[in-house]
């Protein structure tokens, strides 16, 4: 079959606040790339379209010109308002086309999305590779879709969930993502996320053992590992075919299994690969020998999700980490020569404005190379989302277009803070963090590439925008007093 796999139309305005749009970029969607590879291996012809590059009409026309028989669309809740009209327009142009969606948003709220449009034929729930392959085979052969696990379908006017799909136990059975089907030369990462380009993204594992209040775990709570040799095979493929100089691993908990990490590091060194890489880790899952091995194999930065500078709020978030563990991990990482990227959130249930100021001070104490500050967001399917709908924690917008961490407005407001205070904390955090002479000297003396020079320029523009916003907010506050 001829299948169009599509990321719906979107742009920086849809996902970022005005003050950070200048540093925004676009990565390919790994899940959709994996599905494209699996479907191609099944003998299907694939058209891969990225909505960051095209308008709704341009992608509709490309889908029509391709003579697509099936349309699969990647959906997160934030962009459903973009995906829905695209699906409807394609269905109107090709009434016989079979339409399906998948992704985090589709998995978390399938009934809600299916009920909102008549143009949708099926929703893939959970990991999509095997389910999508079986779904397309059933459509092609006329088999009953009820026989395919992991779907939400329509059955005589009613919604019907087929039995759940088991997680893929052996990730090594999957082909490499079909990056060759994407317009890779048009993608570029956000400036704060890598040290150089060309950069590619990868997964060495799936799943997370954490239980954080705000996290939706589509890949389950068991961590499944890829063979280290295959991981490095993929890295080497990108180096040889795309000139890749850096890899960003999107694993939720890269350092969960130390032997797995050692295996990857040893294989990189054995092959003599010269490449930088970036991972995410928990503060309680690193030690000196592991970090030393990672440094020697090219790891230049580790992302630690710190979230708060107060232990009581880490406990509320069910992080199961302590501030001392975080301090020790960041200090140890820096001592090895690996830089850190730390993230923080404001608007935690029970948090006050004064608590947020203490988190800013904790961030300054840790002094990571790069940082991000977000308003907490109750994504559908998370414990936070479910709690809010039971009258707990605070209030939230029901507009799916508000469900983003990088927007200029908070989706969620706890009972202990206002929306204005959350966004003021975000502005103050960036201003107080970056406008420190010692830190500015550190950044200027640690430039690793021309790409980082550009990143610093665009970051400076974002900071000046935040300063202007803060002055304006203070002026308005003084006028109304």
XYZ file of C-alpha atoms in Angstrom, residues 149-150 177 265 284 301 316 329 334-335 356 362 369 453:
14
model
C -4.404 -5.563 19.244
C -3.807 -2.022 20.458
C 14.553 4.537 12.021
C 31.151 3.187 25.748
C 20.858 8.648 41.972
C 26.597 16.726 28.647
C 5.132 16.022 45.952
C 25.625 14.102 41.095
C 31.385 18.555 36.540
C 34.513 17.167 38.235
C 9.986 29.353 43.375
C 19.301 26.265 43.936
C 26.137 24.836 31.523
C 28.342 31.094 19.228
